Short mmCIF file of C-alpha atoms and ligand atoms in Angstrom, two decimals:
data_model
loop_
_atom_site.label_atom_id
_atom_site.label_comp_id
_atom_site.label_asym_id
_atom_site.label_seq_id
_atom_site.Cartn_x
_atom_site.Cartn_y
_atom_site.Cartn_z
CA UNK A 23 -90.16 8.10 185.40
CA UNK A 24 -90.81 8.15 181.70
CA UNK A 25 -93.18 10.88 180.50
CA UNK A 26 -96.59 9.46 179.82
CA UNK A 27 -99.69 11.23 178.51
CA UNK A 28 -102.56 11.91 180.86
CA UNK A 29 -106.05 10.86 179.91
CA UNK A 30 -108.95 13.29 179.83
CA UNK A 31 -112.41 11.76 179.66
CA UNK A 32 -115.35 13.93 178.61
CA UNK A 33 -118.56 12.05 179.12
CA UNK A 34 -121.90 13.23 180.46
CA UNK A 35 -122.68 9.80 181.85
CA UNK A 36 -121.14 9.28 185.30
CA UNK A 37 -121.28 5.53 185.03
CA UNK A 38 -119.40 5.47 181.71
CA UNK A 39 -116.71 7.78 183.06
CA UNK A 40 -116.11 5.57 186.06
CA UNK A 41 -116.03 2.42 183.95
CA UNK A 42 -113.35 3.91 181.69
CA UNK A 43 -111.33 4.94 184.71
CA UNK A 44 -111.62 1.52 186.33
CA UNK A 45 -110.53 -0.25 183.11
CA UNK A 46 -107.47 1.94 182.68
CA UNK A 47 -106.39 2.54 186.27
CA UNK A 48 -103.45 0.19 186.13
CA UNK A 49 -102.28 0.95 182.61
CA UNK A 50 -98.66 2.04 182.88
CA UNK A 51 -98.44 3.87 179.56
CA UNK A 52 -100.78 6.64 180.70
CA UNK A 53 -100.60 9.08 183.59
CA UNK A 54 -103.38 10.68 185.56
CA UNK A 55 -106.96 10.01 184.45
CA UNK A 56 -109.23 13.06 184.77
CA UNK A 57 -112.98 12.85 184.34
CA UNK A 58 -115.32 15.61 183.20
CA UNK A 59 -119.06 15.71 182.64
CA UNK A 60 -118.83 19.11 181.01
CA UNK A 61 -117.03 19.58 177.67
CA UNK A 62 -115.95 23.18 178.36
CA UNK A 63 -114.19 22.40 181.64
CA UNK A 64 -112.61 19.34 180.09
CA UNK A 65 -111.25 21.39 177.19
CA UNK A 66 -109.81 23.94 179.64
CA UNK A 67 -107.99 21.06 181.30
CA UNK A 68 -106.67 19.77 177.94
CA UNK A 69 -105.27 23.26 177.29
CA UNK A 70 -103.18 22.95 180.44
CA UNK A 71 -101.83 19.53 179.53
CA UNK A 72 -98.58 19.17 177.61
CA UNK A 73 -99.35 15.68 176.47
CA UNK A 74 -102.73 14.02 176.67
CA UNK A 75 -105.19 11.65 175.11
CA UNK A 76 -108.83 12.76 175.02
CA UNK A 77 -111.82 10.44 175.10
CA UNK A 78 -115.02 12.22 174.22
CA UNK A 79 -118.50 10.76 174.15
CA UNK A 80 -120.84 12.01 171.41
CA UNK A 81 -123.91 9.93 172.31
CA UNK A 82 -126.07 12.86 173.42
CA UNK A 83 -125.81 16.25 171.87
CA UNK A 84 -124.00 15.73 168.58
CA UNK A 85 -123.80 19.45 167.72
CA UNK A 86 -122.29 20.40 171.06
CA UNK A 87 -119.95 17.40 170.85
CA UNK A 88 -118.92 18.37 167.32
CA UNK A 89 -117.83 21.85 168.44
CA UNK A 90 -115.96 20.31 171.35
CA UNK A 91 -114.11 17.87 169.07
CA UNK A 92 -113.10 20.73 166.76
CA UNK A 93 -111.65 22.58 169.77
CA UNK A 94 -109.86 19.48 171.04
CA UNK A 95 -108.43 18.74 167.61
CA UNK A 96 -106.51 22.01 167.82
CA UNK A 97 -104.96 20.89 171.11
CA UNK A 98 -104.23 17.20 170.62
CA UNK A 99 -104.52 14.83 167.66
CA UNK A 100 -105.04 11.88 170.02
CA UNK A 101 -108.82 11.75 170.19
CA UNK A 102 -111.01 8.74 170.82
CA UNK A 103 -114.74 9.12 170.26
CA UNK A 104 -117.29 6.91 171.96
CA UNK A 105 -120.99 6.64 171.27
CA UNK A 106 -123.90 4.37 172.11
CA UNK A 107 -124.96 4.78 168.49
CA UNK A 108 -122.52 2.82 166.40
CA UNK A 109 -124.18 2.87 163.03
CA UNK A 110 -121.84 3.24 160.05
CA UNK A 111 -123.07 6.83 159.76
CA UNK A 112 -121.97 7.70 163.26
CA UNK A 113 -118.59 6.05 162.83
CA UNK A 114 -118.08 7.99 159.60
CA UNK A 115 -119.09 11.18 161.40
CA UNK A 116 -116.69 10.50 164.24
CA UNK A 117 -113.78 9.79 161.94
CA UNK A 118 -114.63 12.80 159.85
CA UNK A 119 -114.59 14.95 162.97
CA UNK A 120 -111.01 13.86 163.45
CA UNK A 121 -111.14 10.93 165.86
CA UNK A 122 -108.19 8.59 165.69
CA UNK A 123 -110.39 5.78 166.99
CA UNK A 124 -114.06 5.09 167.53
CA UNK A 125 -115.33 2.85 170.32
CA UNK A 126 -118.96 1.74 170.60
CA UNK A 127 -120.63 1.92 174.00
CA UNK A 128 -120.66 0.10 176.33
CA UNK A 129 -116.92 0.19 175.89
CA UNK A 130 -115.19 -3.17 176.10
CA UNK A 131 -112.17 -3.35 178.38
CA UNK A 132 -109.89 -5.08 175.88
CA UNK A 133 -110.74 -2.64 173.08
CA UNK A 134 -110.21 0.34 175.33
CA UNK A 135 -106.83 -0.88 176.56
CA UNK A 136 -105.73 -1.69 173.01
CA UNK A 137 -106.70 1.72 171.64
CA UNK A 138 -105.30 3.75 174.52
CA UNK A 139 -102.03 1.79 174.60
CA UNK A 140 -101.63 2.29 170.86
CA UNK A 141 -102.21 6.05 171.14
CA UNK A 142 -100.03 6.37 174.25
CA UNK A 143 -97.12 4.61 172.59
CA UNK A 144 -97.36 6.50 169.35
CA UNK A 145 -96.63 10.17 169.88
CA UNK A 146 -96.62 10.88 166.17
CA UNK A 147 -100.29 10.15 165.63
CA UNK A 148 -100.96 13.27 163.60
CA UNK A 149 -99.93 11.48 160.45
CA UNK A 150 -100.79 7.90 161.07
CA UNK A 151 -104.19 7.92 159.41
CA UNK A 152 -104.12 6.46 155.93
CA UNK A 153 -103.05 8.94 153.33
CA UNK A 154 -104.69 8.93 149.90
CA UNK A 155 -103.07 9.97 146.65
CA UNK A 156 -105.81 11.17 144.34
CA UNK A 157 -104.64 11.96 140.83
CA UNK A 158 -106.68 13.89 138.32
CA UNK A 159 -105.88 12.47 134.93
CA UNK A 160 -106.96 12.51 131.33
CA UNK A 161 -104.99 11.28 128.34
CA UNK A 162 -106.23 14.36 126.49
CA UNK A 163 -105.04 17.91 127.10
CA UNK A 164 -107.30 20.83 128.02
CA UNK A 165 -110.04 18.66 129.52
CA UNK A 166 -110.08 20.40 132.91
CA UNK A 167 -107.55 18.44 135.01
CA UNK A 168 -106.06 21.51 136.65
CA UNK A 169 -109.46 23.10 137.21
CA UNK A 170 -110.63 19.96 138.98
CA UNK A 171 -107.41 19.34 140.95
CA UNK A 172 -107.23 22.91 142.28
CA UNK A 173 -110.89 23.31 143.22
CA UNK A 174 -111.34 19.83 144.61
CA UNK A 175 -108.20 20.15 146.74
CA UNK A 176 -109.32 23.45 148.18
CA UNK A 177 -112.83 22.21 148.94
CA UNK A 178 -111.40 19.05 150.52
CA UNK A 179 -109.32 21.26 152.80
CA UNK A 180 -112.42 23.28 153.71
CA UNK A 181 -114.66 20.25 154.24
CA UNK A 182 -112.21 18.06 156.17
CA UNK A 183 -110.00 20.72 157.82
CA UNK A 184 -107.21 18.20 157.21
CA UNK A 185 -103.93 18.98 155.51
CA UNK A 186 -104.38 18.61 151.77
CA UNK A 187 -101.35 18.71 149.48
CA UNK A 188 -101.87 19.92 145.93
CA UNK A 189 -98.94 18.79 143.82
CA UNK A 190 -98.21 19.95 140.30
CA UNK A 191 -96.68 16.98 138.50
CA UNK A 192 -97.43 18.40 135.10
CA UNK A 193 -93.69 18.74 135.08
CA UNK A 194 -93.25 20.75 131.91
CA UNK A 195 -96.47 22.70 131.58
CA UNK A 196 -97.80 22.96 135.11
CA UNK A 197 -100.13 25.82 135.82
CA UNK A 198 -101.39 25.41 139.36
CA UNK A 199 -99.40 28.46 140.48
CA UNK A 200 -101.06 30.50 137.75
CA UNK A 201 -104.53 29.24 138.68
CA UNK A 202 -103.91 30.29 142.30
CA UNK A 203 -101.79 33.34 141.59
CA UNK A 204 -98.91 32.01 143.68
CA UNK A 205 -95.23 32.54 143.37
CA UNK A 206 -93.86 29.71 145.49
CA UNK A 207 -90.17 29.90 146.40
CA UNK A 208 -89.75 26.12 146.12
CA UNK A 209 -90.90 23.49 143.66
CA UNK A 210 -91.09 19.72 143.13
CA UNK A 211 -87.54 19.57 141.82
CA UNK A 212 -86.15 21.42 144.85
CA UNK A 213 -88.02 19.16 147.26
CA UNK A 214 -86.81 16.02 145.48
CA UNK A 215 -83.19 17.23 145.33
CA UNK A 216 -82.85 18.83 148.75
CA UNK A 217 -85.60 18.03 151.20
CA UNK A 218 -86.61 14.44 150.66
CA UNK A 219 -84.70 13.21 153.73
CA UNK A 220 -85.47 16.17 155.95
CA UNK A 221 -87.84 16.45 158.89
CA UNK A 222 -91.54 16.93 158.21
CA UNK A 223 -91.46 20.54 159.45
CA UNK A 224 -88.74 21.44 156.97
CA UNK A 225 -90.51 19.65 154.16
CA UNK A 226 -93.82 21.34 154.79
CA UNK A 227 -92.16 24.76 154.72
CA UNK A 228 -91.36 24.17 151.04
CA UNK A 229 -95.08 24.17 150.33
CA UNK A 230 -97.11 27.32 149.91
CA UNK A 231 -100.05 27.32 152.33
CA UNK A 232 -103.04 28.69 150.45
CA UNK A 233 -104.51 31.66 152.34
CA UNK A 234 -106.42 30.57 155.46
CA UNK A 235 -107.10 27.04 154.19
CA UNK A 236 -105.28 23.82 155.08
CA UNK A 237 -104.28 23.33 151.43
CA UNK A 238 -100.53 23.24 150.76
CA UNK A 239 -99.30 23.74 147.22
CA UNK A 240 -96.15 22.35 145.64
CA UNK A 241 -95.41 23.90 142.25
CA UNK A 242 -93.92 22.31 139.13
CA UNK A 243 -90.21 22.90 138.38
CA UNK A 244 -89.31 26.38 137.24
CA UNK A 245 -87.16 25.19 134.32
CA UNK A 246 -88.03 22.52 131.76
CA UNK A 247 -84.55 20.97 131.96
CA UNK A 248 -85.11 20.37 135.70
CA UNK A 249 -88.31 18.50 135.01
CA UNK A 250 -86.52 16.27 132.52
CA UNK A 251 -84.14 15.02 135.18
CA UNK A 252 -86.89 13.78 137.52
CA UNK A 253 -87.14 9.98 137.48
CA UNK A 254 -89.98 7.58 138.35
CA UNK A 255 -87.96 6.40 141.37
CA UNK A 256 -87.78 9.95 142.64
CA UNK A 257 -91.52 10.38 142.23
CA UNK A 258 -92.04 7.23 144.28
CA UNK A 259 -89.76 8.56 147.00
CA UNK A 260 -91.59 11.89 146.98
CA UNK A 261 -94.97 10.16 147.40
CA UNK A 262 -93.65 8.04 150.27
CA UNK A 263 -92.52 11.15 152.10
CA UNK A 264 -95.72 13.10 151.38
CA UNK A 265 -97.84 10.22 152.65
CA UNK A 266 -96.32 10.70 156.09
CA UNK A 267 -97.41 14.33 156.23
CA UNK A 268 -100.69 14.72 154.34
CA UNK A 269 -103.94 12.76 154.71
CA UNK A 270 -104.91 13.86 151.20
CA UNK A 271 -102.54 14.35 148.27
CA UNK A 272 -104.15 15.72 145.11
CA UNK A 273 -102.00 15.39 142.02
CA UNK A 274 -102.34 17.28 138.76
CA UNK A 275 -100.36 15.88 135.85
CA UNK A 276 -99.89 16.02 132.11
CA UNK A 277 -101.86 14.04 129.54
CA UNK A 278 -98.72 12.20 128.40
CA UNK A 279 -98.27 8.49 128.96
CA UNK A 280 -94.58 8.23 129.75
CA UNK A 281 -92.61 6.43 132.49
CA UNK A 282 -93.17 9.22 135.03
CA UNK A 283 -96.89 9.37 134.31
CA UNK A 284 -97.26 5.62 134.58
CA UNK A 285 -95.43 5.70 137.90
CA UNK A 286 -97.79 8.41 139.18
CA UNK A 287 -100.84 6.47 137.99
CA UNK A 288 -99.57 3.16 139.40
CA UNK A 289 -98.92 4.68 142.82
CA UNK A 290 -102.18 6.62 143.06
CA UNK A 291 -104.90 5.26 145.32
CA UNK A 292 -107.54 6.89 143.17
CA UNK A 293 -107.46 8.16 139.62
CA UNK A 294 -110.13 10.74 138.85
CA UNK A 295 -110.21 9.96 135.19
CA UNK A 296 -111.64 13.01 133.52
CA UNK A 297 -113.42 13.36 130.22
CA UNK A 298 -115.82 15.71 128.53
CA UNK A 299 -118.90 14.73 126.59
CA UNK A 300 -117.88 14.43 122.99
CA UNK A 301 -117.18 11.45 120.82
CA UNK A 302 -113.41 11.86 120.32
CA UNK A 303 -112.92 12.43 124.07
CA UNK A 304 -115.01 9.40 125.02
CA UNK A 305 -113.19 7.20 122.47
CA UNK A 306 -109.92 8.37 123.91
CA UNK A 307 -111.15 7.65 127.40
CA UNK A 308 -112.12 4.14 126.33
CA UNK A 309 -108.58 3.46 125.11
CA UNK A 310 -107.10 4.74 128.33
CA UNK A 311 -109.45 2.65 130.47
CA UNK A 312 -108.24 -0.39 128.52
CA UNK A 313 -104.69 0.57 129.44
CA UNK A 314 -105.71 0.79 133.12
CA UNK A 315 -107.33 -2.62 132.90
CA UNK A 316 -104.20 -4.08 131.32
CA UNK A 317 -102.23 -2.70 134.26
CA UNK A 318 -104.70 -4.47 136.55
CA UNK A 319 -105.89 -1.38 138.36
CA UNK A 320 -108.82 -2.39 140.55
CA UNK A 321 -112.13 -0.96 139.33
CA UNK A 322 -112.63 1.16 142.46
CA UNK A 323 -109.29 2.87 141.85
CA UNK A 324 -110.43 4.50 138.61
CA UNK A 325 -113.32 6.93 139.03
CA UNK A 326 -114.82 8.61 135.99
CA UNK A 327 -115.43 12.33 136.22
CA UNK A 328 -117.29 14.13 133.47
CA UNK A 329 -116.32 17.76 133.14
CA UNK A 330 -118.32 20.53 131.47
CA UNK A 331 -121.47 18.46 131.85
CA UNK A 332 -124.74 19.82 130.46
CA UNK A 333 -128.09 18.20 131.27
CA UNK A 334 -129.47 18.52 127.76
CA UNK A 335 -126.43 17.17 125.95
CA UNK A 336 -127.16 14.95 122.98
CA UNK A 337 -124.92 12.24 124.39
CA UNK A 338 -126.50 11.08 127.65
CA UNK A 339 -124.84 9.88 130.82
CA UNK A 340 -126.23 6.43 130.03
CA UNK A 341 -124.49 6.46 126.65
CA UNK A 342 -121.18 7.34 128.31
CA UNK A 343 -121.53 4.68 130.98
CA UNK A 344 -122.44 2.06 128.39
CA UNK A 345 -119.49 2.97 126.19
CA UNK A 346 -116.99 3.09 129.02
CA UNK A 347 -118.43 0.08 130.85
CA UNK A 348 -118.30 1.92 134.14
CA UNK A 349 -120.50 4.25 136.22
CA UNK A 350 -119.73 7.95 136.23
CA UNK A 351 -118.49 8.98 139.69
CA UNK A 352 -119.05 12.73 139.42
CA UNK A 353 -120.20 15.37 136.95
CA UNK A 354 -118.83 18.90 137.03
CA UNK A 355 -121.22 21.30 135.29
CA UNK A 356 -120.21 23.54 132.45
CA UNK A 357 -119.73 27.10 133.67
CA UNK A 358 -117.26 28.91 131.49
CA UNK A 359 -117.73 32.39 132.96
CA UNK A 360 -117.18 31.44 136.58
CA UNK A 361 -114.14 29.35 135.69
CA UNK A 362 -112.61 32.05 133.54
CA UNK A 363 -113.18 34.66 136.24
CA UNK A 364 -111.52 32.37 138.79
CA UNK A 365 -108.55 31.67 136.50
CA UNK A 366 -108.14 35.31 135.53
CA UNK A 367 -108.25 36.48 139.14
CA UNK A 368 -106.02 33.62 140.30
CA UNK A 369 -108.59 32.44 142.84
CA UNK A 370 -110.68 29.34 143.41
CA UNK A 371 -114.33 28.92 142.48
CA UNK A 372 -115.21 28.83 146.19
CA UNK A 373 -113.77 32.33 146.48
CA UNK A 374 -115.30 33.68 143.28
CA UNK A 375 -118.80 32.25 143.40
CA UNK A 376 -119.43 29.52 145.98
CA UNK A 377 -123.18 29.42 145.34
CA UNK A 378 -122.88 28.94 141.56
CA UNK A 379 -123.76 25.54 140.13
CA UNK A 380 -120.05 24.73 139.81
CA UNK A 381 -119.29 26.07 143.31
CA UNK A 382 -121.92 23.76 144.78
CA UNK A 383 -120.70 20.91 142.63
CA UNK A 384 -117.10 21.12 143.89
CA UNK A 385 -118.25 21.35 147.52
CA UNK A 386 -120.45 18.25 147.14
CA UNK A 387 -117.69 16.51 145.19
CA UNK A 388 -115.23 17.07 148.05
CA UNK A 389 -117.77 15.82 150.61
CA UNK A 390 -118.36 12.71 148.56
CA UNK A 391 -114.65 12.01 148.17
CA UNK A 392 -114.06 12.46 151.88
CA UNK A 393 -117.12 10.35 152.83
CA UNK A 394 -116.13 7.56 150.46
CA UNK A 395 -112.59 7.50 151.81
CA UNK A 396 -113.83 7.42 155.39
CA UNK A 397 -116.27 4.68 154.42
CA UNK A 398 -113.40 2.63 152.97
CA UNK A 399 -111.57 3.17 156.26
CA UNK A 400 -114.63 2.08 158.26
CA UNK A 401 -114.96 -1.07 156.17
CA UNK A 402 -111.29 -1.91 156.87
CA UNK A 403 -111.91 -0.96 160.50
CA UNK A 404 -114.85 -3.34 160.87
CA UNK A 405 -112.94 -6.28 159.42
N1 ATP B 23 -116.45 22.88 134.10
C1 ATP B 23 -116.02 23.74 133.19
N2 ATP B 23 -116.87 24.60 132.55
C2 ATP B 23 -116.44 25.45 131.62
N3 ATP B 23 -115.16 25.56 131.21
C3 ATP B 23 -114.26 24.76 131.79
C4 ATP B 23 -114.63 23.80 132.80
N4 ATP B 23 -113.49 23.17 133.19
C5 ATP B 23 -112.50 23.67 132.45
N5 ATP B 23 -112.94 24.62 131.60
C6 ATP B 23 -112.16 25.37 130.60
O1 ATP B 23 -111.20 24.51 130.04
C7 ATP B 23 -109.94 25.12 130.06
C8 ATP B 23 -108.88 24.06 130.31
O2 ATP B 23 -108.97 23.64 131.65
P1 ATP B 23 -107.70 23.12 132.41
O3 ATP B 23 -106.56 24.02 132.24
O4 ATP B 23 -108.15 22.83 133.80
O5 ATP B 23 -107.45 21.76 131.62
P2 ATP B 23 -106.22 20.75 131.72
O6 ATP B 23 -106.77 19.41 131.44
O7 ATP B 23 -105.53 20.96 133.01
O8 ATP B 23 -105.31 21.24 130.52
P3 ATP B 23 -103.77 20.84 130.22
O9 ATP B 23 -103.84 19.50 129.56
O10 ATP B 23 -103.32 21.91 129.31
O11 ATP B 23 -103.05 20.81 131.52
C9 ATP B 23 -110.00 26.18 131.14
O12 ATP B 23 -109.24 27.28 130.81
C10 ATP B 23 -111.44 26.56 131.16
O13 ATP B 23 -111.62 27.61 130.26
MG1 MG B 24 -103.49 21.44 133.36
#
């Protein structure tokens, strides 16, 4: 007999457990169905299973359920969350916890069979959630792209516990490794030349995992002549491969507008278009936004981030929004000392001073990015 995953149901409501079992009893793509009213015992059972799908109900005690989902996530990626509360907020919460699917209660037989069959037939579910390429860009140098890419990526890893790739595509002048005091053995050029067709495990080993976070760093090429040989087609291939492994891909790049940069920008799901508050920078930003419009980027793809923001600046947020014709998505406060300490020590702001204004800002920024992405997923989900 073909190996099929067993199904572990964790639900405090006896009736719901039995309904799930009765709906799935004859489904050939799953094995034994085991029911638990207690999360702890259910998790012990999941630990014993080689291959299983977990259905966990979060209708009652959300905090207890949350801890349980975190534990289960370490054991199997195939998690379905059910709840009698199916507000958008709860669905977002469930997906953020790591559920592959959310089912409102009472569970409908057809939906349940569809979801479980899909998970049972797809063993590689770890990477099937949509992956987002988020590029931090400015057409001006020294605006804070690397600062934002590094600290946002690390906070996203902390907030979501998902794998976040931080890629240095500032091919000639990259400095992510300096910002994080890393000396990675491999770089973008090596991955493109040697690992692009390899298994995910091999590919991921070329990245430097940052300390105890789930952020994986890929450095820029060690030699300028190597960066010159990288083509837009190769960047596209790299992105396609990375999308299979990482739910979030944060890209840092140069200010140049050349064929490689345009490729990166075209392929990004989001561009965090960064500016500071001064007239030349805003004028520059205006020109670049016109370029984005001429390339028909949808408005929601380009998100304006103001760096080094100060409340009492002469130019107000309103002025910037009026000039650029678009709302500002996020403001990162000015905090030179914390940033310089972080850069000099080769650490992130979260490590140096998490409770500073800029530490709080990056944490909230990451939560907003992750919430907005999940919300986009929920909207697609509800269609
Ligand atoms: N929010 C901030 N508050 C204060 N200083 C900042 C802030 N963000 C960045 N800086 C300062 O700006 C400098 C340039 O930042 P960063 O290297 O991130 O810019 P960049 O856009 O990546 O530059 P490049 O175009 O050279 O790659 C940093 O060394 C830091 O001193
Ligand atoms: Mg930079």
